[in-house]
Structure formats: structure tokens, C-alpha cells
Coordinates of C-alpha atoms in Angstrom, one line a residue:
X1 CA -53.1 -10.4 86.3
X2 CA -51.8 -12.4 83.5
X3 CA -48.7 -15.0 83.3
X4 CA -46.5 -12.5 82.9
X5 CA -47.5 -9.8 85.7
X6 CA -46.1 -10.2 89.5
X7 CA -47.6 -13.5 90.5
X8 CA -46.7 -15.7 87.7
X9 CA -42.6 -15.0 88.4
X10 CA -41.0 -17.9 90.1
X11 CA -38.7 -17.4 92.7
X12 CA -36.2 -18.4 90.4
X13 CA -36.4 -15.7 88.5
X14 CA -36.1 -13.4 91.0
X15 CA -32.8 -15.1 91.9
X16 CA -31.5 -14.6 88.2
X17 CA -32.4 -11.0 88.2
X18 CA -30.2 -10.0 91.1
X19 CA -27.0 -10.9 89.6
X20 CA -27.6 -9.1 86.7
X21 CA -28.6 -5.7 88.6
X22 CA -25.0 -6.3 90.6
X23 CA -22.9 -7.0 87.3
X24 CA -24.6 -3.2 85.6
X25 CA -23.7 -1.7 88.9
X26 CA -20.3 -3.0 89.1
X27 CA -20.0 -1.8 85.5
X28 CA -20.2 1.6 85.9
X29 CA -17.7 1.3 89.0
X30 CA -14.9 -0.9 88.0
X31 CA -13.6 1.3 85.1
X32 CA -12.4 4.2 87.6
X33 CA -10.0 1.8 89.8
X34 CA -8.8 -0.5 87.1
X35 CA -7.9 3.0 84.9
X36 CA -5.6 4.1 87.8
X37 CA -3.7 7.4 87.6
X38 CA -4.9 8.0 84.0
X39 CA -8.3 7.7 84.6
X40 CA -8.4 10.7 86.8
X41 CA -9.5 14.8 85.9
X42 CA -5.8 17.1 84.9
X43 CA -4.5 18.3 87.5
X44 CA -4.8 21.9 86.7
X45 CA -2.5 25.3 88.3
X46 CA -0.3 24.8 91.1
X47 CA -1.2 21.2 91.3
X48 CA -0.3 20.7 87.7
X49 CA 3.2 22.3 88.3
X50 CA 3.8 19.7 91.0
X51 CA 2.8 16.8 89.7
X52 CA 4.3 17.1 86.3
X53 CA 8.6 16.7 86.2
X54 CA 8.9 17.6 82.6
X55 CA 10.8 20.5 81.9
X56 CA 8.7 23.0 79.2
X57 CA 10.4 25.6 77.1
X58 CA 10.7 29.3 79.1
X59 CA 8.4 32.1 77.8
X60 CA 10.4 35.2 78.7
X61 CA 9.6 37.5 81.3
X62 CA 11.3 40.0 83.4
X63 CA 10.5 38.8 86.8
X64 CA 10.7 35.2 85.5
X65 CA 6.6 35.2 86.0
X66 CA 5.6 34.6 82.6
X67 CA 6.3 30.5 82.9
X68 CA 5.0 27.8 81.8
X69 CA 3.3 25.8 83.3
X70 CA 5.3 22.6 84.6
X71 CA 8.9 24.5 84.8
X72 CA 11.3 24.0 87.9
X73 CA 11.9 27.1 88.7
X74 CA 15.9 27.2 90.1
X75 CA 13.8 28.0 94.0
X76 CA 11.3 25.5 94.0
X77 CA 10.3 26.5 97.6
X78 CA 10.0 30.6 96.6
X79 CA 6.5 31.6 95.9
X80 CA 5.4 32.5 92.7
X81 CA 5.2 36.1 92.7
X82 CA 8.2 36.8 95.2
X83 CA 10.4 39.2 93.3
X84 CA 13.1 38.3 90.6
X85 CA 15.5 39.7 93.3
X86 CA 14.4 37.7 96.4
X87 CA 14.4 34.7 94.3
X88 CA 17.7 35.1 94.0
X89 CA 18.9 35.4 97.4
X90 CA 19.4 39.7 96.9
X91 CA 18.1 41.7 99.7
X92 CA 17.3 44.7 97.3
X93 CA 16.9 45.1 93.4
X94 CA 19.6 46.0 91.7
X95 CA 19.5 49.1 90.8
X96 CA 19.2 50.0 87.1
X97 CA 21.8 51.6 85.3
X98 CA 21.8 55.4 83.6
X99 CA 19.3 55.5 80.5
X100 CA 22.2 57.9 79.1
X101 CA 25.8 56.2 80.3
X102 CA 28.2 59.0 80.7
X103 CA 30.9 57.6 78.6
X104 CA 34.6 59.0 77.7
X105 CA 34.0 60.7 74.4
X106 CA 37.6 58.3 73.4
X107 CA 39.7 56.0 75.3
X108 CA 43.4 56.9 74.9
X109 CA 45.0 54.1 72.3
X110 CA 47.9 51.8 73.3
X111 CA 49.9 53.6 70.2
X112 CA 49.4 54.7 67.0
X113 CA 46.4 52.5 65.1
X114 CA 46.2 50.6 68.1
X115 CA 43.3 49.9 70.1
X116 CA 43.2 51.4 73.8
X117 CA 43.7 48.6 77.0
X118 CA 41.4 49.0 79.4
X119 CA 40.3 47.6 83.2
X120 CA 38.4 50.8 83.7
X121 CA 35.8 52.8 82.1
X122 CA 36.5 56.6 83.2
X123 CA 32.5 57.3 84.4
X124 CA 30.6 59.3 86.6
X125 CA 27.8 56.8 86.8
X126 CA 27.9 54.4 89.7
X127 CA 28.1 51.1 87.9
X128 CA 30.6 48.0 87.8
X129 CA 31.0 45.9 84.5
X130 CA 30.4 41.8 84.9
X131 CA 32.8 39.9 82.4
X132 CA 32.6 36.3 82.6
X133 CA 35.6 34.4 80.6
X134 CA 35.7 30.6 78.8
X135 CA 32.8 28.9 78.7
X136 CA 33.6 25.9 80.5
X137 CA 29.9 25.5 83.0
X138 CA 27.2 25.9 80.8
X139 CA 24.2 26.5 84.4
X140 CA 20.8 26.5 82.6
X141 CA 19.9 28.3 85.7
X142 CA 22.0 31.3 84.9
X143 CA 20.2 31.8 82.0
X144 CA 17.3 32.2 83.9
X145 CA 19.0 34.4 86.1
X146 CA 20.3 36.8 83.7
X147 CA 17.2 36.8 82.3
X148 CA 15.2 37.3 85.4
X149 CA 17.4 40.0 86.6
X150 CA 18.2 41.7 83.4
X151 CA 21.7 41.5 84.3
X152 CA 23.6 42.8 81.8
X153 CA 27.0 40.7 81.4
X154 CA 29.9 40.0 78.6
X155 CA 31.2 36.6 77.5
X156 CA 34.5 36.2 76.5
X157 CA 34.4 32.9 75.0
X158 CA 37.1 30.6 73.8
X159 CA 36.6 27.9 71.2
X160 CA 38.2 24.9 72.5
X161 CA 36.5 25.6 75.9
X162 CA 33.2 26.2 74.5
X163 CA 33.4 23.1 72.6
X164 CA 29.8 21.6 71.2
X165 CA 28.1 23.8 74.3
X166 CA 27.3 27.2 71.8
X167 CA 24.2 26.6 72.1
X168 CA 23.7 27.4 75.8
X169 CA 26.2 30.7 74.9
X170 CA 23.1 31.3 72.3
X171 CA 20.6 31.4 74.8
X172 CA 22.5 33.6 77.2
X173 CA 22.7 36.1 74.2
X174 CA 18.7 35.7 73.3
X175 CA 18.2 37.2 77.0
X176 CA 20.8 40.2 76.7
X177 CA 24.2 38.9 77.3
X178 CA 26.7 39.4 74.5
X179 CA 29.2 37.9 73.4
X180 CA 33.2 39.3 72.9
X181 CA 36.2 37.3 72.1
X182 CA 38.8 35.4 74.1
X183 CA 40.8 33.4 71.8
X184 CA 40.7 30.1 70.2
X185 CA 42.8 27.6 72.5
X186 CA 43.2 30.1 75.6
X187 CA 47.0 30.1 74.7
X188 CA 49.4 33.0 76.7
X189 CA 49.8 35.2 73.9
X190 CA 53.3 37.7 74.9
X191 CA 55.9 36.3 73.4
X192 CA 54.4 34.5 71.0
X193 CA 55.2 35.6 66.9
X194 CA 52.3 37.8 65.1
X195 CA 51.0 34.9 62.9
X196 CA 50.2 32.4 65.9
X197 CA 48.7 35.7 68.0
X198 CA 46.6 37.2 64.7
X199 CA 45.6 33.5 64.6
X200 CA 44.2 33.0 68.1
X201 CA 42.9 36.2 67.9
X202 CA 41.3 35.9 64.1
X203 CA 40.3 32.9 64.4
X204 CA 37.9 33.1 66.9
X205 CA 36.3 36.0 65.4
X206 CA 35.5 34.2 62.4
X207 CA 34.0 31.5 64.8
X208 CA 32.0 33.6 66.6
X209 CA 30.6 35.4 63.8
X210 CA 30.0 32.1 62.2
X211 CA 27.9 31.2 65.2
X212 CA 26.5 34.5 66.2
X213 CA 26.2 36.6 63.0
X214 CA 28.2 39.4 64.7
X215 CA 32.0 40.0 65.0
X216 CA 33.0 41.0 68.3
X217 CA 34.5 44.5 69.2
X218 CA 36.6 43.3 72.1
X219 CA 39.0 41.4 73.1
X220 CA 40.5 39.5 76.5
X221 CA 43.9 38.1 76.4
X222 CA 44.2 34.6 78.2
X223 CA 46.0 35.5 81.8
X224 CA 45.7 39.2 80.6
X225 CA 48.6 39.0 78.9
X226 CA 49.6 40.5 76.3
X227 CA 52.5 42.9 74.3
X228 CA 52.6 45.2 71.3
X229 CA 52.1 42.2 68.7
X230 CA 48.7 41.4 70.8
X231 CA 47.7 44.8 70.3
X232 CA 48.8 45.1 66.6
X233 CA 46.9 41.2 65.6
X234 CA 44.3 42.2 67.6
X235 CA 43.8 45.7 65.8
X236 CA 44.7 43.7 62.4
X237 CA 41.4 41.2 63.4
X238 CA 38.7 44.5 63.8
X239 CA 39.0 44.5 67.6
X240 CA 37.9 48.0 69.1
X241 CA 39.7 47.8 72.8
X242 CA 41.6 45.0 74.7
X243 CA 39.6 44.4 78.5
X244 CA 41.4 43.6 81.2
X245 CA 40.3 43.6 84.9
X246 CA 40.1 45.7 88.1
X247 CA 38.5 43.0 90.2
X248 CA 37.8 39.3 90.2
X249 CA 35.4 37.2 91.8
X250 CA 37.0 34.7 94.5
X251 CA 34.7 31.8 96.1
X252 CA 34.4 33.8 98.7
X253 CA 35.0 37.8 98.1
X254 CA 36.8 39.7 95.2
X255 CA 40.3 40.3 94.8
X256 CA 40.9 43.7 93.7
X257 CA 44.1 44.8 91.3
X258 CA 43.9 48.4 92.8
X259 CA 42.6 49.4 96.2
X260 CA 40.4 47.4 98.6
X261 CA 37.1 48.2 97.2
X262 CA 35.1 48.8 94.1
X263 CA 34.9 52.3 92.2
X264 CA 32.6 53.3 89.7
X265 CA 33.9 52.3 86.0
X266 CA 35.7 49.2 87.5
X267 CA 35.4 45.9 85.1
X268 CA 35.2 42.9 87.2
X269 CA 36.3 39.2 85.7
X270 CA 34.2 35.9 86.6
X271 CA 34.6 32.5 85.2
X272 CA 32.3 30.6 83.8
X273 CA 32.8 27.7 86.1
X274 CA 30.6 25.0 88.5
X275 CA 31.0 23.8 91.5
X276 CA 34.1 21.8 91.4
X277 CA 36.3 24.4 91.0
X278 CA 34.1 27.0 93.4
X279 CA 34.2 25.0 96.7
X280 CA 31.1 23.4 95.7
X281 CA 29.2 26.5 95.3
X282 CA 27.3 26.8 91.9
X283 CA 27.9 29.7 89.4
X284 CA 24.2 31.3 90.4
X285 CA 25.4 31.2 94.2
X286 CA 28.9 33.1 93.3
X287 CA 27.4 35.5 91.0
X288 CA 24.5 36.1 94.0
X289 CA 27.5 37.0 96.1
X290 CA 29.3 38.9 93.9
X291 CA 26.1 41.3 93.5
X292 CA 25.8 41.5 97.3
X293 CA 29.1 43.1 97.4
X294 CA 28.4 45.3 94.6
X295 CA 25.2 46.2 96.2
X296 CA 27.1 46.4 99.7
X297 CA 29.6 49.4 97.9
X298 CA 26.9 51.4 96.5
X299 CA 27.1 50.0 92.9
X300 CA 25.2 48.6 90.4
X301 CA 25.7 46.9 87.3
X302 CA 25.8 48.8 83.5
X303 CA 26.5 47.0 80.0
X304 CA 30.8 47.3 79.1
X305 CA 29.7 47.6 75.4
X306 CA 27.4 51.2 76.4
X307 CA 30.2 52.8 77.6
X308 CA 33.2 51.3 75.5

């Protein structure tokens, strides 16, 4: 063989061509630990979702199904595909309400060119109305739980309460809520002269419609109370009918104005409230309850504005 073949290498060389063998290998190694986290494949499905903490817009479904991928769901611990219902701590779906509501042809009116009052809805169908007032807790999670449950509620919204926080009113709406009128500053309105109740009352419609592109038809007095100038401003300001209550949702039961029980027709009042002023329970938990109990007597839930 010639110089260069096997037997003319010194061991020297052999010695020098070791540590460059060990610095290729170690080259094709190191990158992987040095990279860390980053350096390893997406996580992909279910693994994704629990690695990644950044919240990702909702895509709308039904059953609340159709997520994205990466989004807390409000029952982190509840499977995937359990039902919208079980999710929310309901033994049974709700059932729907009537395709074709069996609504009063007219409600009687307070007076002449006055719009009726009403904390009933004369109705053969076995449904309860859900009225939630203010607009002080603004719950991102009962947005998903309207949604999720197609729960058909009405927001009586005041401006000063409301404050910057439309926005989350908005999104109620963009899943089927709607939205009625309840004032400007949530000020008692008997007593009061027809200019400062046509303003409370006026005012607010132009707000909403400002922010909604829709003038409410109804109305809720702060307290419920009201007199024949409440009824005159609020006729003068477009309203249709002036909602009151039959039952109202308690931390831990309702309160009923009439009876001891729910009837079909009945319109029941919430708060839009958090856990401060519900004993620490959140607005999700206290609406869960209050569908138990209507659930419990029978009922379900219908829209105010299909049968008003």
C-alpha cells in the first residue's frame, strides 16, 4: 500500500481523529437540550388544550362543543362531550319552550294610551320568564352559559350600573339574550315630576339604541315602583308594557310575591350580581339553582318578548 493507505498513519493521527468523530456526534445531540421547551413537536388535541393557558375567542355552538382549541371551559374537570346540561350542574335538559307560544291576543292597559303592567303572562304553556336587572357582574362564564343552554333571558340594564362594561351586555345579546330598559341612574321613580321620570326613562332608550341599534319595548321600574306619571313617560318614550315580578331569586330559593310556588306565565327577577353580594356563590351557581327549581315545579323557560 502507499503512504497514505492504513500503514503509513501514525498513531497520532488516529488520536486526532477521535475527537473530531465525538465533536460531529455531539453536534447533532446538543441542539435538542440546549433548545429546551421550544425545541420540542406541538403538542397537538387534548394535550394542546392543557398545556396552553391562553384564552382563544369562542366559536359558537349549542352544546358549547364547537371550541377552540386552548379555551377554559367554566368545568375544566367535565369531559368534552358531557352534555351542555350536565356541564352545568342540571340533572335534565331543560326542556324547550312551545314553537307557537300561546300568547294573550292583548294585555289589558294601565288606562287609556297607557301601556299594560305586568308580572304575569296569562299562558297555557308551562314556561317561566328569566329577567335579570342592572348590569353590575359582567361573568364571562354566563355568557357561555346562556349560550350553551340556549337560555332565553331579558336584561334590564341601567346606564350608570352598566358603566364602560356594554360590551359584555353585547355579547350576551350575540348569543340570544336581549336587551330592555331599566333606567338611567336606577333612581325610585313614584313621586318624582314627569320631566325627571320621562328623563330616566328616555334617556336610556336613546342609550341603548345608541349601543344596540334597537329601542327597547319594555320597561322595569327601579324597586318596581312606579305611578301614573311612570306609565304616562314611559308610554311618551315608545315603551310597549311595564314588567314587574312574580318571583325572585334568593341565594338560596325564590321568594314568591303570590303563592308558594311557580305557575306557568310567572316572570321571575335575578340580578346581575357576583359573589359578594350572593354568599359567595357566583352568578352561574345561582342561576343553576334557580333552573333546578324551575325544573323541580314542572317548568321550563320561554322568551318574555314571544309572548309580550
Amino acid at each position: 500500500m502507499t503512504a497514505g493507505g492504513a500503514r503509513g498513519r501514525t498513531p497520532g493521527s488516529r488520536v486526532r481523529t477521535a475527537p473530531v468523530a465525538l465533536a460531529a456526534l455531539l453536534a447533532l445531540l446538543l441542539p435538542g437540550c440546549a433548545a429546551g421547551p421550544a425545541a420540542r413537536p406541538a403538542a397537538t388535541g387534548a394535550d394542546a388544550t392543557a398545556r396552553d393557558p391562553r384564552p382563544v375567542p369562542d366559536t359558537p355552538g349549542a352544546d358549547g362543543s364547537a371550541r377552540a382549541p386552548g379555551h377554559k371551559h367554566p368545568h375544566p374537570h367535565a369531559h368534552p362531550r358531557t352534555p351542555a346540561y350536565r356541564r352545568w350542574g342540571l340533572t335534565a335538559p331543560l326542556a324547550p319552550p312551545p314553537r307557537e307560544p300561546d300568547r294573550p291576543p292583548r294585555l289589558r292597559a294601565a288606562g287609556p294610551g297607557l301601556p299594560p303592567v305586568v308580572d304575569r303572562v296569562p299562558t297555557r304553556d308551562k314556561v317561566v320568564f328569566l329577567t335579570y336587572d342592572d348590569g353590575a357582574e359582567k361573568d364571562p362564564r354566563f355568557v357561555d352559559m346562556v349560550r350553551e343552554l340556549r337560555l332565553p333571558v331579558s336584561m334590564f340594564l341601567t346606564d350608570s350600573v352598566v358603566g364602560p362594561g356594554y360590551g359584555h351586555f353585547a355579547r350576551l345579546r350575540a348569543v340570544g339574550a336581549t336587551v330592555q330598559n331599566h333606567t338611567l341612574d336606577h333612581t325610585a321613580l313614584r313621586g318624582l315630576p314627569y320631566a325627571g321620570q320621562r328623563a330616566e326613562i328616555c334617556g336610556q332608550q336613546h342609550k341603548l339604541r345608541q349601543r344596540f341599534g334597537a329601542r327597547p319595548t319594555l320597561f322595569r321600574p327601579p324597586y318596581g315602583l312606579h305611578d301614573a306619571t311612570t306609565l304616562r313617560a314611559a308610554a311618551d318614550c315608545g315603551i310597549a308594557a311595564v314588567v314587574l315580578w312574580r318571583a325572585s331569586m334568593q341565594i338560596h330559593d325564590l321568594r314568591y310575591a303570590v303563592g308558594d310556588r311557580l305557575r306557568p306565565g310567572d316572570i321571575v327577577l335575578a340580578q346581575f350580581r357576583g359573589p359578594d353580594q350572593l354568599g359567595g356563590a357566583t352568578l352561574t351557581q345561582m342561576t343553576t339553582r334557580l333552573l333546578r327549581r324551575i325544573q323541580e315545579q314542572g317548568l321550563t323557560v320561554g322568551r318574555l318578548e314571544d309572548y309580550l
